[in-house]
Tab-separated table of C-alpha atoms in Angstrom:
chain	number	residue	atom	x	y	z
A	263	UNK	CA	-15.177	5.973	-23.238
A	264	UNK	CA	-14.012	9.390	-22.673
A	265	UNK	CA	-10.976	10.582	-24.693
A	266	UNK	CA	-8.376	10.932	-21.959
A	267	UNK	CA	-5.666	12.492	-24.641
A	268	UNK	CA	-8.091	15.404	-25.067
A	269	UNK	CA	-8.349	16.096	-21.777
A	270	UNK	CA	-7.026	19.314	-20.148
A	271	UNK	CA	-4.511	18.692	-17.498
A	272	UNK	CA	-2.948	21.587	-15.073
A	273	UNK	CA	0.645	22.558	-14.705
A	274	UNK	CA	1.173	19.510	-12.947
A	275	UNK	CA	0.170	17.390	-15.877
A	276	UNK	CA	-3.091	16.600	-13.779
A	277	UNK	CA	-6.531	16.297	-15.670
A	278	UNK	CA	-8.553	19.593	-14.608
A	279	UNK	CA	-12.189	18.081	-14.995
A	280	UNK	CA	-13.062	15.378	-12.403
A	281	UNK	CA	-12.222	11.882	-13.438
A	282	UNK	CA	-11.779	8.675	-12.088
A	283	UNK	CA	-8.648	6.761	-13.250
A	284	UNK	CA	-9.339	3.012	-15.193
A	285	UNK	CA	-12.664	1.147	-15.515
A	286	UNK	CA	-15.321	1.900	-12.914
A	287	UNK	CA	-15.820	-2.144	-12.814
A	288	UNK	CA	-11.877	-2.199	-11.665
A	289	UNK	CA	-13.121	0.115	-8.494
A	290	UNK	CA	-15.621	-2.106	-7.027
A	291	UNK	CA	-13.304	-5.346	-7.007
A	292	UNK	CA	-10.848	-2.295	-5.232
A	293	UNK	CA	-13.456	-1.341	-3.129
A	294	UNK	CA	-14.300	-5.086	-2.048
A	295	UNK	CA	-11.035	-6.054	-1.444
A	296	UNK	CA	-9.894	-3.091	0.534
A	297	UNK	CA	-12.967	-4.113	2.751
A	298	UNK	CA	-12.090	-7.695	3.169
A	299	UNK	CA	-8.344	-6.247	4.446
A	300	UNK	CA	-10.366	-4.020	6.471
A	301	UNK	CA	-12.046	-6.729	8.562
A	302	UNK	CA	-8.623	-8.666	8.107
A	303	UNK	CA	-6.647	-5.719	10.244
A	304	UNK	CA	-9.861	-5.264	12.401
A	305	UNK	CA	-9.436	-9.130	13.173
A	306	UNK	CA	-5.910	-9.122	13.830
A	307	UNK	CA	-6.475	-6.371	16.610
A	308	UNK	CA	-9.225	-7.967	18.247
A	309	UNK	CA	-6.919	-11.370	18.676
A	310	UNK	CA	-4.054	-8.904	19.541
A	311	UNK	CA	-6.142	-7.701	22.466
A	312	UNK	CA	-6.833	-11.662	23.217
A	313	UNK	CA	-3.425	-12.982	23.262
A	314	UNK	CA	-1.029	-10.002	23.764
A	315	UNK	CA	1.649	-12.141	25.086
A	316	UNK	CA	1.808	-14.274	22.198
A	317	UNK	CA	1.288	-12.073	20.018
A	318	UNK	CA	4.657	-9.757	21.718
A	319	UNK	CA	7.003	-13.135	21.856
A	320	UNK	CA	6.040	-13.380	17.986
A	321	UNK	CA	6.158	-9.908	16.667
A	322	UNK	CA	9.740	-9.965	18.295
A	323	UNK	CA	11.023	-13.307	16.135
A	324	UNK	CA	9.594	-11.217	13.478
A	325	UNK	CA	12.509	-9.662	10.682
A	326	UNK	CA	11.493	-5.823	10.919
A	327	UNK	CA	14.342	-5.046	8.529
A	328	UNK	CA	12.872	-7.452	6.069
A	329	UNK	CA	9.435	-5.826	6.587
A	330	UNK	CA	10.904	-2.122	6.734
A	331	UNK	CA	12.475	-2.398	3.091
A	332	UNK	CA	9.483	-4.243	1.812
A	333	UNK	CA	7.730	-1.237	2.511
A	334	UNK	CA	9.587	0.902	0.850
A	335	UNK	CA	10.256	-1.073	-2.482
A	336	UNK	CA	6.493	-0.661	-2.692
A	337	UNK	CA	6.065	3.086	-2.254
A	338	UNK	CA	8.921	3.303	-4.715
A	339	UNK	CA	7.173	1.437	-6.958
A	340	UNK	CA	4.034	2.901	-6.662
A	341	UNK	CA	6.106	6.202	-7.391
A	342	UNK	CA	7.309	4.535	-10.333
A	343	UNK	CA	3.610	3.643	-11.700
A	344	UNK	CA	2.088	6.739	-11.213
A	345	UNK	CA	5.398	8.660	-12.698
A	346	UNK	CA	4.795	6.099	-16.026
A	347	UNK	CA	1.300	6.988	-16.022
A	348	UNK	CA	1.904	10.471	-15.954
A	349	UNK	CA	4.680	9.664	-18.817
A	350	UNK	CA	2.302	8.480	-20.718
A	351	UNK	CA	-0.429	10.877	-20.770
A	352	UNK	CA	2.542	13.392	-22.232
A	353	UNK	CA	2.972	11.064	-25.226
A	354	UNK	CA	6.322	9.943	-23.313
A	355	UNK	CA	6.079	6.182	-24.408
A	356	UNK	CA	9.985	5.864	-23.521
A	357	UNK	CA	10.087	6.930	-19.818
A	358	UNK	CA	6.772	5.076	-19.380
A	359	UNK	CA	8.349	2.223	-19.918
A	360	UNK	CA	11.548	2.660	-17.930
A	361	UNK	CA	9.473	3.878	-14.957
A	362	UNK	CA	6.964	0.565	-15.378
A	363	UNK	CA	10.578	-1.473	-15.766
A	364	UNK	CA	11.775	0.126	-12.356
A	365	UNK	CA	8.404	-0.740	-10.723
A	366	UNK	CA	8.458	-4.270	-11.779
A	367	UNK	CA	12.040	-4.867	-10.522
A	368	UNK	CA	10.753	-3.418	-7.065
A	369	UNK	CA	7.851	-5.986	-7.101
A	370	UNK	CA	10.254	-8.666	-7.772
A	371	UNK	CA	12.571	-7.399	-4.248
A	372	UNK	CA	9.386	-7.505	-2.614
A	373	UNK	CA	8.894	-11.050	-3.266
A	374	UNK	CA	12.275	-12.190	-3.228
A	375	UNK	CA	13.026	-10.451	0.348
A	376	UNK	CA	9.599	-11.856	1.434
A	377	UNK	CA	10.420	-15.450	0.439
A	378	UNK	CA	13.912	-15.172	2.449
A	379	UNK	CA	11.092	-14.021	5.574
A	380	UNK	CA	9.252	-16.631	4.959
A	381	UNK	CA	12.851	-19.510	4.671
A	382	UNK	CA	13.807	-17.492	7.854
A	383	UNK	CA	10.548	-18.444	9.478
A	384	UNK	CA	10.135	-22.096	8.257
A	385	UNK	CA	14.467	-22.711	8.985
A	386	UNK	CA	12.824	-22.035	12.680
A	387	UNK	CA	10.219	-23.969	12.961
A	388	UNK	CA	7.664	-21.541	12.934
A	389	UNK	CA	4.665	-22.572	11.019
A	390	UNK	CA	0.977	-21.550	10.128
A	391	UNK	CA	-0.381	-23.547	13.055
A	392	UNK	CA	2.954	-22.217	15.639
A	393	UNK	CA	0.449	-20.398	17.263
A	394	UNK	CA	-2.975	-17.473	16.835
A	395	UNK	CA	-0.037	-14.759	15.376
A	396	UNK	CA	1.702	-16.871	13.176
A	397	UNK	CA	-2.205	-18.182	11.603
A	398	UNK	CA	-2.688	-14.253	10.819
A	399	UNK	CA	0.631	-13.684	10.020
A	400	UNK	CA	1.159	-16.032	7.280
A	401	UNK	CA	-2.781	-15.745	5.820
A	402	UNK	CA	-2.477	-12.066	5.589
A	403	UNK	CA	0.829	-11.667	4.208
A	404	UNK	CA	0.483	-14.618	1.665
A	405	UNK	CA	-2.547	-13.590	0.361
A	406	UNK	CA	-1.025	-10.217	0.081
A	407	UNK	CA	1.867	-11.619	-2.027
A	408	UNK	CA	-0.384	-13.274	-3.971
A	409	UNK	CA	-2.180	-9.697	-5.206
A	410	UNK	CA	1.751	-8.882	-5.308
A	411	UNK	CA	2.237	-11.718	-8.197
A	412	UNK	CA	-0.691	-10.726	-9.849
A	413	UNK	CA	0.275	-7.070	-9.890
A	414	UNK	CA	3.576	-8.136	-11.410
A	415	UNK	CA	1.530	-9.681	-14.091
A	416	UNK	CA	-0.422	-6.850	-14.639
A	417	UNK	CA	2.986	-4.469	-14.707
A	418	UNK	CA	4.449	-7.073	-17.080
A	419	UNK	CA	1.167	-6.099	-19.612
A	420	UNK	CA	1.413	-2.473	-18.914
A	421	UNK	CA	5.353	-2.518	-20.412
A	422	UNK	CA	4.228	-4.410	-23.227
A	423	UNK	CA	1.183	-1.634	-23.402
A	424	UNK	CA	3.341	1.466	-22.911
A	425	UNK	CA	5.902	0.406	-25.938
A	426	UNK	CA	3.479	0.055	-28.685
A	427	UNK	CA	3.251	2.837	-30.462
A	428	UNK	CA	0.957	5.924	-30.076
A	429	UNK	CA	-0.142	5.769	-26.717
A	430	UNK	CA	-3.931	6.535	-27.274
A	431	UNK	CA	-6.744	7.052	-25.243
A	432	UNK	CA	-7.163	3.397	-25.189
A	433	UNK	CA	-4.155	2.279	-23.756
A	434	UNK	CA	-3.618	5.490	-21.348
A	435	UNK	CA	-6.846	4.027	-19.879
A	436	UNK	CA	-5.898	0.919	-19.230
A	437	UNK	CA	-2.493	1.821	-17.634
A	438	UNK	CA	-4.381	3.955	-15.256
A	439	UNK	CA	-6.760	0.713	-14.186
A	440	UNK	CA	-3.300	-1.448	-14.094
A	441	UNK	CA	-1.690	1.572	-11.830
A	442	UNK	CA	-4.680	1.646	-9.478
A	443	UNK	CA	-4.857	-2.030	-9.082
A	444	UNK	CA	-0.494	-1.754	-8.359
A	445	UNK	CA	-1.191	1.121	-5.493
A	446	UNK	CA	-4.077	-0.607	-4.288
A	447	UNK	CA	-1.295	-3.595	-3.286
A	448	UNK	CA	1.259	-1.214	-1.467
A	449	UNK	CA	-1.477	0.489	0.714
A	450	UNK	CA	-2.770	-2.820	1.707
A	451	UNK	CA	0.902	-3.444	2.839
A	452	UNK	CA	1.401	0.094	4.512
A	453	UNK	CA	-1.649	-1.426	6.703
A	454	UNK	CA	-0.422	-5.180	7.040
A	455	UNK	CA	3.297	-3.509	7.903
A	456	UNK	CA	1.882	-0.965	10.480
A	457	UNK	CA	0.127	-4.147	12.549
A	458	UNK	CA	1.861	-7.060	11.956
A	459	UNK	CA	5.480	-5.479	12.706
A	460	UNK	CA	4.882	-2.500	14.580
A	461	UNK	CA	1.834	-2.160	16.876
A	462	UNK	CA	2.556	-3.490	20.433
B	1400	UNK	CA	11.497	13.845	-17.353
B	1401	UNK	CA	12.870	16.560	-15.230
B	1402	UNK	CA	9.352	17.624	-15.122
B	1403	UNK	CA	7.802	14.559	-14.124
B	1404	UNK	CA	11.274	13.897	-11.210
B	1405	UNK	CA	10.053	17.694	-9.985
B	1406	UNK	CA	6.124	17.355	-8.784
B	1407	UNK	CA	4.042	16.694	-6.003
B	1408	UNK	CA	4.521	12.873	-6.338
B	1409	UNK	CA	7.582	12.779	-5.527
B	1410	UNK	CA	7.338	14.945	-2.547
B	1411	UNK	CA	4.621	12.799	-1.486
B	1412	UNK	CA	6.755	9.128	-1.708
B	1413	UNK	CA	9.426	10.906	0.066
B	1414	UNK	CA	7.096	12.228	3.214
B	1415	UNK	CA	5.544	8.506	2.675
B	1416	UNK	CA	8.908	7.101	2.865
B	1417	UNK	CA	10.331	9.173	5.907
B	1418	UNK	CA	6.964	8.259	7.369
B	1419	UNK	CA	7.978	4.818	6.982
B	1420	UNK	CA	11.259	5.117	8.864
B	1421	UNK	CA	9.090	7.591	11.594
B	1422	UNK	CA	6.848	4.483	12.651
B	1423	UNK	CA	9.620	2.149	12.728
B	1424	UNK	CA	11.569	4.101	15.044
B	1425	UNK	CA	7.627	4.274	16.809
B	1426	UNK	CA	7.243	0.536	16.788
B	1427	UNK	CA	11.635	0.397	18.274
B	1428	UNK	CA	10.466	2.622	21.239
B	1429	UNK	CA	11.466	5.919	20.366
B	1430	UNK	CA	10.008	9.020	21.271
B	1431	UNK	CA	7.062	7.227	23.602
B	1432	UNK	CA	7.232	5.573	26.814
B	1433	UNK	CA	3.985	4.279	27.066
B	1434	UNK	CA	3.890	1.750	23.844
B	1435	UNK	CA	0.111	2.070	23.681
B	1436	UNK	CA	0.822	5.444	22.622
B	1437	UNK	CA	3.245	4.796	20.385
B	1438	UNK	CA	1.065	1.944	18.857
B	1439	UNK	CA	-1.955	4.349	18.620
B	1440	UNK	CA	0.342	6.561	16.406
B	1441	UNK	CA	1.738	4.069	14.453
B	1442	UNK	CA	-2.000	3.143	13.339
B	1443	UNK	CA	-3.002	6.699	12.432
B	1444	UNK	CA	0.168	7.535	10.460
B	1445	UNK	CA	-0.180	4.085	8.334
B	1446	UNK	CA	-4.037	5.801	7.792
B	1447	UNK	CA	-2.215	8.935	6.740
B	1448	UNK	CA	-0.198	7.103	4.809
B	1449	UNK	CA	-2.840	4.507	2.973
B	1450	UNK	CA	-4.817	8.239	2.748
B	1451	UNK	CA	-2.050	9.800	0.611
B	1452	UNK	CA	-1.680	6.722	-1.514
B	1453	UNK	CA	-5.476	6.819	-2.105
B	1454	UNK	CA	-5.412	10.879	-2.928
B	1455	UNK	CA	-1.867	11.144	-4.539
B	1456	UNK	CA	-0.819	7.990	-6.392
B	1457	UNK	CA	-4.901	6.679	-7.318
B	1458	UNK	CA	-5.707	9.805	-8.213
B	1459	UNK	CA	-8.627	9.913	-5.948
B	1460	UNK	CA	-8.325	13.439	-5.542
B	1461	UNK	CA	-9.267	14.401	-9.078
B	1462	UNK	CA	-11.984	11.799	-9.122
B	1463	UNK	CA	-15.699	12.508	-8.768
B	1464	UNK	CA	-16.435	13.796	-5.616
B	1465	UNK	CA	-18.859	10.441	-4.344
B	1466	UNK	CA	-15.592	8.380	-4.985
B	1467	UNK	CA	-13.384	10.875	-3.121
B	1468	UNK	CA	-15.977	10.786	-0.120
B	1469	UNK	CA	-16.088	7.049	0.321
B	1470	UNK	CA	-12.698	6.623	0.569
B	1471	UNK	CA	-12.677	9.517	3.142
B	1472	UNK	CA	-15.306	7.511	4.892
B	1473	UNK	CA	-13.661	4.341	4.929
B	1474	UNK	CA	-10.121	5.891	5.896
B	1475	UNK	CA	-12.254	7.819	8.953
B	1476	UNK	CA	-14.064	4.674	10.133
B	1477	UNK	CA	-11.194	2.073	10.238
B	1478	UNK	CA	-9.101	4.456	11.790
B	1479	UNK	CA	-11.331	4.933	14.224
B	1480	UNK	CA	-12.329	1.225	14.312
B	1481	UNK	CA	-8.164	0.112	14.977
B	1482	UNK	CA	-7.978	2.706	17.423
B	1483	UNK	CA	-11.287	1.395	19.307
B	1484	UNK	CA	-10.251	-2.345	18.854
B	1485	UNK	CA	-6.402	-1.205	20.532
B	1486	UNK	CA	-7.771	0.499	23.149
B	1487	UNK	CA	-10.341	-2.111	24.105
B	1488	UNK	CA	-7.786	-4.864	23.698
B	1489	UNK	CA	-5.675	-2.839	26.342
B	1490	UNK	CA	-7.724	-3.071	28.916
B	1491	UNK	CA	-9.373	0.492	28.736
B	1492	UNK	CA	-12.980	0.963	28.085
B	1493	UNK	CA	-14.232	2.211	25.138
């Protein structure tokens, strides 16, 4: 493992050689699962060019409020992760922690506001088998809060990581695979927003 | 900490967040008439977006340059894939 404290970083507090952030192993479950959302938004535009008039009437019953602060709860967190990161790599163990604190309490909105979405929904009648948008809608966005819980979990270990101590090599490490996992979640929801709420 | 408020990161969440208010206005009908317009640009700013995420917050742009290049590649292609699959839905060949 390569000794990330001893690494130069720029005026930006950027490393200057090359290097890819967490465990290499971490990428490839990335990589796969950014390519099973891939064919998940290709899917969803196929059926949009099926049933457009369905999928219109729903998109309209749809909470784009909801949806639009979602959205950016996540970018703020992800701003808050890669701020703690960078925290960290300057021996800032402190403001690591405050910034993975913030991050966590954004995840938590997410979820919160997204369960209201989903009480909204259900208080209407509208279920998983309403009709071909609501199938999609409720797949993608559940298994998308279900990376969201697990990324809490993940943020929960990464507080724990960045108050003990000396933040070493070790430990700066694994924040950066916990942080790449964390902004891997809000792009997939930058996509899932962009369709699901937006495209007509 | 003022140093770490004061860098590109944050200039990047806040053109990511402004973007985010910029395609819902999009997807509310402003600024187009034709919605398959508008729809079209709401799919290549979310790219821009996921792009930035991927560059900015993973750190893919300090990573080896293979890594960097297949998530160029993948941005490209399901950009271009959406777009197609829009288009195609709408009635217009592709």
């Amino acid at each position: 493992m390569r000794d990330v404290s001893q690494r130069q970083i720029d005026s930006t507090g950027m490393p200057v050689t090359r290097h890819l952030p967490g465990e290499a192993g971490l990428w490839v479950f990335i990589g796969g699962d950014v390519i099973v959302f891939s064919l998940f938004f290709a899917i969803y535009i196929y059926d949009f060019g099926l049933y457009p008039d369905i999928f219109h009437a729903s998109q309209a019953h749809l909470n784009h409020a909801f949806a639009a602060i979602n959205t950016v709860l996540l970018l703020s967190s992800s701003w808050f992760v890669a701020t703690a990161v960078e925290a960290a790599r300057r021996e800032k163990g402190r403001i690591s922690s405050a910034c993975l604190v913030a991050a966590l309490i954004c995840g938590i909105g997410f979820c919160v506001i997204k369960i209201f979405e989903y009480h909204e929904k259900i208080n209407e009648g509208i279920m998983i088998n309403t009709n071909e948008f609501y199938t999609l809608y409720y797949m993608y966005t559940g298994i998308h809060l279900v990376h969201v819980l697990i990324g809490l979990g993940v943020l929960a270990v990464m507080v724990r990581v960045s108050r003990k101590g000396v933040l070493d090599s070790k430990r700066i490490f694994l924040m950066e695979g916990g942080a790449s996992y964390w902004h891997m979640v809000d792009l997939l929801w930058i996509g899932l927003f962009a369709l699901l709420y937006l495209v007509k | 900490m003022i140093g770490l408020i004061y860098s590109r990161r944050t200039l990047i969440w806040l053109l990511l967040a402004g973007t985010t208010v910029l395609s819902w206005g999009m997807g509310h009908g402003a600024g187009f008439s034709d919605s398959r317009f508008a729809s079209s640009s709401i799919i290549l700013l979310a790219m821009i977006k996921i792009r930035y995420v991927i560059l900015e917050f993973m750190e893919l742009r300090h990573a080896p340059l293979p890594a960097r290049i297949v998530a160029e590649v993948w941005g490209g292609v399901l950009c271009l894939t959406l777009l197609g699959l829009y288009w195609h839905g709408m009635g217009v060949p592709t």
